[in-house]
Amino acid sequence: MSLLKEAQRVAAEFEYPAKDVNRGVKEFMREMEEGLQKVGSMMSQIPTYVTAVPNGTEKGLYLAVDLGGTNFRVCSIHLNGDTTFSLTQSKVAIPRELMVAKTGKELFSFLAKQIEVFLKTHHEEHFEAGVRRRKTMSATEGYRDEKNFQLGFTFSFPVEQVGINSGKLIRWTKGFDIDDVIGKDVCALLQDEIDALHLPVRVAALVNDTVGTLMARSYTSPGKTGALLGAIFGTGTNGAYVEKLDKITKMETIEGSADYDKSTGEMIVNTEWGSFDNHLSVLPNTPYDEALDKESVNPGIQMFEKRVSGMFLGEILRRAILHLMKRPDIAFLSDVHSGSNDIHSTTTVADDSPLYKQWGIDTSFLSIVHEDHSPGLRIVRQSLDRDLGVSAPSLEDAEAIKAMVGAIGKRSARLSAVAIAAVVIWTGRHQQNTTTTAITTEGKSSVTQEETQKSVKEEDVIDMGVDGSLVEYYPGFEEYIREALREIPEIGPEGEKRIRIGIAKDGSGVGAALIALVAADVGTSAESNGPVKSASIA
């Protein structure tokens, strides 16, 4: 068998036909329902306590901080009230010793200090006035001050969230290891250190970046309806959507759950859909998927994510390439003599090639390969040489890799469509022809924007915000998603046209600020046992 035919056979192992897509959608919805009913289900369906989404008319100045790894980011976001915003930010590396400190106070006091430095640098006048007020106010009033900065705290570690601004750390990841913090409320820890510095800042919301993506999209969306879904298709994958409160029956069983605004009848739910179908009842499975999972740090977990997200696609390809390289009956990335190579040389793979290292292929390589239509696949061959240590690759080598890359990327997109379709169908949006979707903070009709889909009435649009390198940069990823959506009977070609997918950047910054906005009235009311005005700063 020729090399190309064998590569096409491998590529066929990644096919994900329409019948499997539809089976996946049904199982996805079953797991969504299960997750709404009980804690500890495969798909977590985490209540976020965020019960409204913005509509683009909101104004004010808000803060956001993001502790997602080895850096800490502080932002201020000025919402202009016309779906636009201005952002100022700074970023600082977390000292290694603080990542493994003896107490949480050491880390959180450092974070609070960075907030202080940011405010002094970028908002000095308001900062000084706020500090003076806080130092002179009596403790019994609890610093109730509508001129406080409302802050959204993106904390990208596993937490048990029990309120819009309350969550207990379950475990550290990403090199952090401070036992003293486990089981404690991370928002309270940050607020304590902010108060110690007399900063005019209130931690109003604990933020998941996927929820932030939904919020950012709803603010910047060009249409009249709020966004239904925020989704990440990048290094990882996850989604958050607007759910009816009466469907989240497990809310009654969550111990220590804080009060929340029930007037909207809705709440954003963080699905944590990376763990969909961990038992592999409907997900596709190849020898390359199995080998990747077996040697991963979390075997048997995040099985959906391991087939969709950018972190894993390069590794799937690497294992498929090694499989073909071991075949003695085909000459893949090797030549018996120069006459068998179209550039009259012999292909060799360096001993230290990334092909021989776990996670050695970055997903950006797949994008390069998929997009290359140059004569003789020149760009693919250059990338093989430069990035993977393969000298003098032949045209047939490049064609074989391109065939496998196309199949792996397409399967990822079609699996992504399963999640999107399941949310649309589960929420009933595929059947609705109304002028509203998610509850917004104000009437969405006050936003005037040109319609982006002339063939669909604006009130029928199903809007969603997405972020991540796959959906933004992988060639044809969105069209592969749409192709699969058209193959789902409940959606079909007409329903697919109603779905508007827009890039929503910076869920951990803009999105976090917007969640702080939504949380401000509710949180301040709860603290003061009475209604207060919005805590935004005009």
Coordinates of C-alpha atoms in Angstrom, one line a residue:
M1 CA 0.0 0.0 0.0
S2 CA 1.3 3.5 -0.9
L3 CA 2.1 5.9 1.9
L4 CA -0.7 8.3 0.9
K5 CA -3.3 5.6 0.9
E6 CA -2.1 4.4 4.3
A7 CA -2.2 7.9 5.7
Q8 CA -5.8 8.2 4.3
R9 CA -6.7 5.0 6.1
V10 CA -5.4 6.5 9.4
A11 CA -7.3 9.7 8.6
A12 CA -10.5 7.7 8.2
E13 CA -10.2 6.5 11.8
F14 CA -11.0 10.1 12.8
E15 CA -14.2 10.4 10.8
Y16 CA -17.2 11.4 12.9
P17 CA -20.3 11.0 10.8
A18 CA -23.7 12.6 11.2
K19 CA -25.3 9.6 13.1
D20 CA -22.5 9.8 15.7
V21 CA -22.9 13.6 16.0
N22 CA -26.6 13.1 16.8
R23 CA -25.9 10.3 19.3
G24 CA -23.4 12.7 20.9
V25 CA -26.0 15.5 21.1
K26 CA -28.6 13.3 22.9
E27 CA -26.0 12.0 25.4
F28 CA -24.7 15.6 26.0
M29 CA -28.2 16.8 26.9
R30 CA -28.7 13.8 29.2
E31 CA -25.6 14.7 31.1
M32 CA -26.6 18.4 31.2
E33 CA -29.8 17.4 32.8
E34 CA -28.1 15.1 35.3
G35 CA -25.6 17.8 36.2
L36 CA -28.4 20.2 37.0
Q37 CA -30.1 17.7 39.3
K38 CA -27.2 16.5 41.5
V39 CA -23.7 17.4 42.7
G40 CA -21.0 15.0 41.6
S41 CA -22.2 14.2 38.2
M42 CA -19.9 13.7 35.2
M43 CA -20.7 17.1 33.7
S44 CA -20.5 19.4 36.7
Q45 CA -23.1 22.1 35.6
I46 CA -21.8 24.6 38.2
P47 CA -24.2 27.4 39.3
T48 CA -22.4 30.7 39.0
Y49 CA -24.9 32.9 40.9
V50 CA -24.7 35.3 37.9
T51 CA -28.4 35.9 37.2
A52 CA -28.2 38.6 34.5
V53 CA -26.1 39.5 31.4
P54 CA -25.2 42.9 30.1
N55 CA -26.8 44.4 27.0
G56 CA -24.2 46.9 25.9
T57 CA -25.8 50.1 27.4
E58 CA -24.0 49.8 30.7
K59 CA -21.6 52.5 31.8
G60 CA -18.9 52.8 34.4
L61 CA -15.4 52.0 35.6
Y62 CA -14.7 48.5 37.0
L63 CA -11.7 46.5 38.1
A64 CA -10.7 43.0 37.2
V65 CA -7.9 40.8 38.4
D66 CA -6.8 37.5 36.9
L67 CA -4.7 34.9 38.8
G68 CA -4.5 32.1 36.2
G69 CA -1.0 30.9 36.5
T70 CA 2.5 32.4 37.0
N71 CA 1.3 35.9 36.2
F72 CA -1.2 38.2 38.0
R73 CA -3.0 40.7 35.8
V74 CA -4.8 43.9 37.0
C75 CA -7.2 45.7 34.7
S76 CA -9.6 48.7 34.7
I77 CA -12.4 48.6 32.2
H78 CA -14.3 51.7 31.3
L79 CA -17.7 50.7 29.8
N80 CA -18.9 53.4 27.4
G81 CA -22.5 52.4 27.2
D82 CA -22.5 51.8 23.4
T83 CA -21.2 48.2 23.3
T84 CA -17.6 49.6 23.4
F85 CA -15.1 49.8 26.2
S86 CA -11.6 51.0 27.0
L87 CA -9.1 48.8 28.9
T88 CA -6.0 49.6 30.9
Q89 CA -3.9 46.8 32.4
S90 CA -0.7 45.7 34.0
K91 CA 0.8 42.3 34.5
V92 CA 3.4 41.1 37.0
A93 CA 5.0 37.7 37.6
I94 CA 4.2 35.8 40.8
P95 CA 7.5 35.2 42.7
R96 CA 8.1 31.5 42.9
E97 CA 8.4 31.6 46.7
L98 CA 4.9 33.0 47.0
M99 CA 3.5 30.1 44.9
V100 CA 4.7 27.7 47.6
A101 CA 4.4 30.1 50.6
K102 CA 3.6 28.8 54.1
T103 CA 0.4 30.9 54.4
G104 CA -2.1 32.3 52.0
K105 CA -1.6 35.8 53.6
E106 CA 1.8 36.1 51.9
L107 CA 0.3 35.5 48.4
F108 CA -2.9 37.5 48.8
S109 CA -1.1 40.5 50.4
F110 CA 1.2 40.5 47.4
L111 CA -1.9 40.5 45.1
A112 CA -3.5 43.4 47.0
K113 CA -0.3 45.3 46.8
Q114 CA -0.4 45.0 43.0
I115 CA -3.9 46.4 43.0
E116 CA -2.7 49.3 45.1
V117 CA 0.2 50.0 42.7
F118 CA -2.2 49.8 39.7
L119 CA -4.7 52.3 41.3
K120 CA -1.9 54.7 42.2
T121 CA -0.5 54.6 38.7
H122 CA -3.7 54.7 36.7
H123 CA -6.4 56.1 38.9
E124 CA -4.6 58.3 41.4
E125 CA -7.2 60.9 42.1
H126 CA -10.0 58.5 42.7
F127 CA -7.6 56.2 44.7
E128 CA -6.5 58.9 47.1
A129 CA -10.1 60.1 47.7
G130 CA -11.3 56.6 48.3
V131 CA -8.5 55.9 50.8
R132 CA -9.3 59.0 52.7
R133 CA -12.9 58.1 53.0
R134 CA -12.2 54.5 54.1
K135 CA -9.7 55.6 56.8
T136 CA -12.2 58.0 58.3
M137 CA -15.4 55.9 58.1
S138 CA -16.5 54.0 61.2
A139 CA -16.1 50.3 61.1
T140 CA -19.8 49.8 61.9
E141 CA -20.7 51.2 58.4
G142 CA -18.5 48.5 56.8
Y143 CA -17.1 51.0 54.2
R144 CA -20.5 51.1 52.4
D145 CA -19.6 53.5 49.7
E146 CA -21.0 53.7 46.2
K147 CA -17.7 55.1 44.9
N148 CA -15.8 51.9 45.7
F149 CA -14.3 50.1 42.7
Q150 CA -16.2 46.9 42.1
L151 CA -13.8 44.1 41.2
G152 CA -14.2 40.8 39.4
F153 CA -11.7 38.2 40.5
T154 CA -10.8 35.5 37.9
F155 CA -9.3 32.7 39.9
S156 CA -8.4 29.8 37.5
F157 CA -8.1 27.0 40.0
P158 CA -10.7 24.5 41.1
V159 CA -13.2 26.1 43.6
E160 CA -16.4 25.2 45.2
Q161 CA -18.5 28.3 44.4
V162 CA -21.3 29.0 46.9
G163 CA -22.0 32.6 46.0
I164 CA -21.3 35.2 43.4
N165 CA -18.3 36.5 45.4
S166 CA -17.6 33.4 47.5
G167 CA -15.7 30.2 46.6
K168 CA -13.6 27.7 48.6
L169 CA -10.4 26.4 47.0
I170 CA -10.5 22.7 46.3
R171 CA -7.0 22.2 45.2
W172 CA -4.0 24.1 43.7
T173 CA -2.7 23.4 40.2
K174 CA -0.1 25.0 37.9
G175 CA 2.7 24.8 40.4
F176 CA 1.0 26.5 43.3
D177 CA 1.1 24.7 46.6
I178 CA -0.1 26.6 49.7
D179 CA -1.9 24.1 52.0
D180 CA -3.1 27.0 54.2
V181 CA -5.6 28.2 51.5
I182 CA -7.3 24.9 50.7
G183 CA -10.9 25.0 51.9
K184 CA -10.9 28.7 52.4
D185 CA -12.8 31.4 50.6
V186 CA -10.4 33.0 48.2
C187 CA -12.5 36.1 47.7
A188 CA -12.5 36.7 51.5
L189 CA -8.8 36.2 51.6
L190 CA -8.2 38.9 48.9
Q191 CA -10.8 41.3 50.4
D192 CA -9.0 41.0 53.8
E193 CA -5.7 42.1 52.3
I194 CA -7.4 44.9 50.3
D195 CA -9.0 46.2 53.5
A196 CA -5.7 46.1 55.3
L197 CA -4.4 48.6 52.8
H198 CA -7.6 50.7 53.0
L199 CA -8.1 50.4 49.3
P200 CA -11.5 51.6 47.9
V201 CA -12.2 48.2 46.3
R202 CA -14.8 45.5 46.9
V203 CA -14.4 42.0 45.5
A204 CA -17.8 41.8 43.9
A205 CA -17.5 38.5 41.9
L206 CA -15.6 35.3 41.6
V207 CA -15.2 34.7 37.9
N208 CA -14.8 31.7 35.6
D209 CA -13.2 32.9 32.3
T210 CA -15.8 31.0 30.3
V211 CA -18.6 32.8 32.0
G212 CA -16.7 36.0 31.4
T213 CA -16.6 35.1 27.6
L214 CA -20.4 34.9 27.7
M215 CA -20.6 38.3 29.5
A216 CA -18.2 40.0 27.2
R217 CA -20.0 38.8 24.1
S218 CA -23.4 39.9 25.5
Y219 CA -22.0 43.4 26.0
T220 CA -20.3 43.8 22.6
S221 CA -22.8 41.8 20.6
P222 CA -24.2 43.7 17.6
G223 CA -27.8 42.4 18.0
K224 CA -30.8 42.9 20.2
T225 CA -30.7 39.6 22.0
G226 CA -28.4 38.7 24.8
A227 CA -25.8 35.9 24.2
L228 CA -27.0 32.4 25.1
L229 CA -23.6 30.7 25.2
G230 CA -20.0 31.5 25.9
A231 CA -17.5 28.9 24.9
I232 CA -13.7 28.3 24.8
F233 CA -12.1 26.3 22.0
G234 CA -8.4 26.8 22.6
T235 CA -5.8 25.1 24.8
G236 CA -8.8 23.8 26.7
T237 CA -12.5 23.8 26.1
N238 CA -15.5 24.7 28.2
G239 CA -18.9 26.4 27.9
A240 CA -21.2 28.5 30.0
Y241 CA -24.8 29.2 29.1
V242 CA -28.0 30.9 30.4
E243 CA -30.3 28.4 32.2
K244 CA -33.8 28.6 33.7
L245 CA -33.5 28.7 37.5
D246 CA -36.3 26.1 37.9
K247 CA -34.2 23.6 36.0
I248 CA -31.2 23.9 38.4
T249 CA -32.9 21.7 41.0
K250 CA -29.7 20.9 42.9
M251 CA -29.5 24.5 44.1
E252 CA -31.7 23.4 47.0
T253 CA -29.2 20.8 48.1
I254 CA -26.0 22.9 47.9
E255 CA -24.8 23.5 51.5
G256 CA -23.8 27.0 52.4
S257 CA -25.3 28.5 49.2
A258 CA -25.5 32.2 49.4
D259 CA -28.6 34.3 48.6
Y260 CA -28.9 35.3 45.0
D261 CA -31.3 37.4 42.8
K262 CA -34.2 35.1 41.8
S263 CA -36.1 37.8 40.0
T264 CA -34.7 37.1 36.6
G265 CA -35.6 33.5 36.7
E266 CA -32.3 32.6 35.1
M267 CA -28.7 31.9 36.0
I268 CA -25.5 31.3 34.0
V269 CA -24.3 27.7 34.4
N270 CA -20.7 26.7 33.9
T271 CA -20.9 23.3 32.3
E272 CA -17.3 22.1 32.7
W273 CA -18.1 20.1 29.5
G274 CA -14.5 19.0 29.1
S275 CA -15.5 16.0 31.2
F276 CA -18.4 15.0 28.9
D277 CA -18.8 11.3 28.4
N278 CA -15.7 10.2 30.4
H279 CA -17.0 6.7 30.1
L280 CA -16.8 6.9 26.3
S281 CA -20.3 5.7 25.6
V282 CA -20.6 7.9 22.5
L283 CA -17.3 9.7 22.0
P284 CA -15.1 8.5 19.1
N285 CA -12.0 6.5 20.2
T286 CA -8.8 5.6 18.2
P287 CA -5.6 3.9 19.3
Y288 CA -4.0 7.3 19.3
D289 CA -6.6 8.7 21.7
E290 CA -6.2 5.7 24.0
A291 CA -2.4 6.1 24.1
L292 CA -2.6 9.8 24.7
D293 CA -5.0 9.3 27.6
K294 CA -3.1 6.4 29.2
E295 CA 0.1 8.6 29.4
S296 CA -1.7 11.8 30.4
V297 CA -1.6 13.2 34.0
N298 CA -5.3 12.4 34.4
P299 CA -6.2 9.2 32.7
G300 CA -9.9 8.6 32.2
I301 CA -10.8 12.2 32.8
Q302 CA -11.6 15.2 30.5
M303 CA -12.2 12.8 27.6
F304 CA -14.1 15.3 25.6
E305 CA -11.4 17.9 26.0
K306 CA -8.8 15.4 25.0
R307 CA -10.5 15.1 21.6
V308 CA -11.3 18.7 21.0
S309 CA -8.9 21.2 22.6
G310 CA -5.7 22.5 21.1
M311 CA -3.6 21.2 23.9
F312 CA -4.1 17.6 22.7
L313 CA -4.5 17.8 18.9
G314 CA -0.8 18.0 18.3
E315 CA -0.2 15.0 20.5
I316 CA -2.8 13.0 18.7
L317 CA -1.1 13.8 15.4
R318 CA 2.3 13.0 16.8
R319 CA 1.2 9.5 17.8
A320 CA -0.4 8.9 14.4
I321 CA 2.8 10.0 12.7
L322 CA 4.9 7.6 14.9
H323 CA 2.5 4.8 14.0
L324 CA 3.2 5.3 10.3
M325 CA 6.9 5.7 10.9
K326 CA 7.1 2.2 12.5
R327 CA 5.6 0.6 9.4
P328 CA 8.4 -1.2 7.6
D329 CA 6.4 -1.6 4.4
I330 CA 6.0 2.1 3.7
A331 CA 8.7 4.8 3.5
F332 CA 7.4 7.6 5.7
L333 CA 9.8 10.3 6.6
S334 CA 12.6 8.1 5.3
D335 CA 14.2 7.1 2.0
V336 CA 16.1 4.1 0.8
H337 CA 18.0 6.4 -1.6
S338 CA 17.8 9.9 -3.0
G339 CA 16.1 8.7 -6.2
S340 CA 12.9 8.0 -4.3
N341 CA 12.6 11.6 -3.0
D342 CA 11.2 14.3 -5.3
I343 CA 14.0 16.7 -4.3
H344 CA 16.7 14.1 -4.9
S345 CA 17.8 13.9 -1.3
T346 CA 17.2 11.5 1.6
T347 CA 14.7 12.3 4.4
T348 CA 16.0 11.9 7.9
V349 CA 14.6 12.7 11.3
A350 CA 16.9 14.1 13.9
D351 CA 17.5 12.1 17.0
D352 CA 16.2 15.0 19.2
S353 CA 13.2 15.7 17.0
P354 CA 10.1 16.8 18.9
L355 CA 8.4 13.8 17.2
Y356 CA 10.0 11.7 19.8
K357 CA 8.8 13.8 22.7
Q358 CA 5.4 13.8 24.4
W359 CA 3.6 17.0 23.5
G360 CA 6.3 17.7 21.0
I361 CA 3.9 19.0 18.3
D362 CA 2.1 22.3 18.9
T363 CA -1.4 22.8 17.5
S364 CA -0.1 25.8 15.5
F365 CA 1.7 23.2 13.3
L366 CA -1.7 21.7 12.4
S367 CA -3.0 25.2 11.4
I368 CA 0.1 25.7 9.2
V369 CA -0.4 22.3 7.5
H370 CA -4.1 22.7 7.0
E371 CA -3.8 26.1 5.4
D372 CA -1.0 25.3 3.0
H373 CA -2.0 25.1 -0.6
S374 CA 1.4 26.1 -2.0
P375 CA 3.0 24.2 -4.9
G376 CA 4.6 21.0 -3.6
L377 CA 3.3 21.9 -0.1
R378 CA 6.4 23.9 0.3
I379 CA 5.3 25.5 3.6
V380 CA 4.5 22.2 5.2
R381 CA 7.9 20.9 4.3
Q382 CA 9.6 24.0 5.6
S383 CA 7.8 23.6 8.9
L384 CA 8.7 19.9 9.1
D385 CA 12.3 20.9 8.7
R386 CA 12.3 24.0 11.0
D387 CA 10.0 22.8 13.8
L388 CA 10.2 19.0 13.8
G389 CA 13.8 18.3 12.8
V390 CA 12.8 16.4 9.6
S391 CA 15.3 17.2 6.8
A392 CA 14.4 16.9 3.2
P393 CA 10.8 15.7 3.6
S394 CA 9.3 14.5 0.3
L395 CA 6.0 15.7 -1.2
E396 CA 4.4 12.4 -0.3
D397 CA 5.4 12.8 3.3
A398 CA 3.8 16.2 3.3
E399 CA 0.6 14.9 1.6
A400 CA 0.4 12.1 4.2
I401 CA 0.7 14.5 7.1
K402 CA -1.8 16.9 5.6
A403 CA -4.4 14.1 5.2
M404 CA -4.1 13.2 8.9
V405 CA -4.1 16.9 10.1
G406 CA -7.3 17.6 8.2
A407 CA -9.1 14.6 9.8
I408 CA -8.0 15.4 13.3
G409 CA -9.0 19.1 13.1
K410 CA -12.3 18.3 11.4
R411 CA -13.2 15.8 14.1
S412 CA -12.4 18.4 16.8
A413 CA -14.8 20.9 15.2
R414 CA -17.6 18.4 14.7
L415 CA -17.3 17.4 18.4
S416 CA -17.5 21.1 19.2
A417 CA -20.7 21.3 17.3
V418 CA -22.2 18.6 19.6
A419 CA -21.7 20.8 22.6
I420 CA -23.1 23.9 20.8
A421 CA -26.1 22.1 19.4
A422 CA -26.9 20.4 22.8
V423 CA -27.1 23.8 24.5
V424 CA -29.3 25.3 21.8
I425 CA -31.7 22.4 21.8
W426 CA -31.7 21.9 25.6
T427 CA -32.6 25.5 26.2
G428 CA -35.3 25.4 23.5
R429 CA -33.8 28.2 21.5
H430 CA -34.0 26.2 18.3
Q431 CA -37.8 26.5 18.6
Q432 CA -38.1 30.0 19.8
N433 CA -39.0 33.0 17.6
T434 CA -39.2 35.6 20.3
T435 CA -37.5 38.9 20.9
T436 CA -35.8 37.9 24.1
T437 CA -33.3 35.3 25.3
A438 CA -31.2 35.7 28.4
I439 CA -32.4 38.2 30.9
T440 CA -30.4 41.4 30.4
T441 CA -29.6 44.2 32.8
E442 CA -31.6 46.6 30.7
G443 CA -33.8 46.3 27.6
K444 CA -31.7 45.1 24.7
S445 CA -33.8 47.1 22.3
S446 CA -32.1 50.2 23.4
V447 CA -28.9 49.1 21.6
T448 CA -28.9 50.1 17.9
Q449 CA -26.6 48.1 15.7
E450 CA -26.6 47.0 12.1
E451 CA -27.8 43.5 11.6
T452 CA -25.0 41.2 10.7
Q453 CA -27.2 38.4 9.3
K454 CA -29.6 40.0 6.7
S455 CA -31.3 36.7 6.0
V456 CA -32.4 36.2 9.6
K457 CA -34.6 38.4 11.6
E458 CA -32.6 39.9 14.5
E459 CA -35.0 38.6 17.1
D460 CA -34.5 35.1 15.8
V461 CA -30.7 35.1 16.1
I462 CA -29.1 32.7 18.6
D463 CA -26.0 34.6 19.7
M464 CA -22.9 33.1 21.2
G465 CA -19.4 34.3 22.1
V466 CA -16.4 32.1 21.6
D467 CA -12.7 32.5 22.3
G468 CA -9.6 30.4 21.9
S469 CA -6.9 29.7 19.3
L470 CA -8.8 26.9 17.6
V471 CA -11.9 28.8 16.8
E472 CA -10.0 32.0 16.0
Y473 CA -7.1 30.7 14.0
Y474 CA -7.6 27.2 12.8
P475 CA -8.6 27.4 9.2
G476 CA -12.1 26.3 8.5
F477 CA -12.9 25.4 12.1
E478 CA -16.2 27.4 12.3
E479 CA -17.4 26.1 8.9
Y480 CA -16.7 22.5 10.0
I481 CA -18.9 23.3 13.1
R482 CA -21.6 24.7 10.9
E483 CA -21.5 21.7 8.6
A484 CA -22.2 19.4 11.6
L485 CA -24.9 21.7 12.9
R486 CA -26.8 21.4 9.6
E487 CA -26.7 17.6 10.0
I488 CA -28.7 17.7 13.3
P489 CA -32.4 17.5 12.5
E490 CA -33.5 19.8 15.3
I491 CA -31.4 22.5 13.9
G492 CA -30.9 21.8 10.2
P493 CA -29.8 24.3 7.5
E494 CA -32.3 27.0 8.6
G495 CA -31.5 26.7 12.3
E496 CA -27.8 26.9 11.6
K497 CA -28.3 30.2 9.8
R498 CA -29.8 31.6 13.0
I499 CA -26.7 30.9 15.0
R500 CA -24.4 33.8 15.2
I501 CA -20.9 33.0 16.4
G502 CA -18.7 36.0 17.4
I503 CA -15.3 36.2 18.9
A504 CA -15.4 37.5 22.5
K505 CA -11.9 38.3 23.7
D506 CA -10.7 38.6 27.3
G507 CA -13.4 36.9 29.4
S508 CA -11.0 37.2 32.4
G509 CA -10.7 41.0 32.0
V510 CA -13.7 42.6 30.3
G511 CA -16.0 39.7 31.2
A512 CA -14.9 39.7 34.9
A513 CA -15.6 43.5 35.1
L514 CA -19.1 42.9 33.7
I515 CA -19.8 40.2 36.2
A516 CA -18.7 42.6 38.9
L517 CA -21.2 45.1 37.4
V518 CA -24.1 42.6 37.6
A519 CA -23.0 41.6 41.1
A520 CA -22.6 45.1 42.5
D521 CA -26.2 45.8 43.5
V522 CA -27.0 42.4 44.7
G523 CA -23.8 42.1 46.8
T524 CA -24.0 45.5 48.3
S525 CA -27.7 45.0 49.1
A526 CA -26.9 41.8 50.9
E527 CA -24.1 43.4 52.9
S528 CA -26.2 46.4 54.0
N529 CA -29.6 44.6 54.3
G530 CA -31.1 47.1 52.1
P531 CA -31.2 48.4 48.5
V532 CA -28.4 50.7 47.3
K533 CA -27.6 52.4 44.1
S534 CA -25.4 50.9 41.4
A535 CA -21.8 50.9 42.5
S536 CA -20.3 51.9 39.2
I537 CA -18.1 54.9 38.8
A538 CA -19.2 57.2 36.0

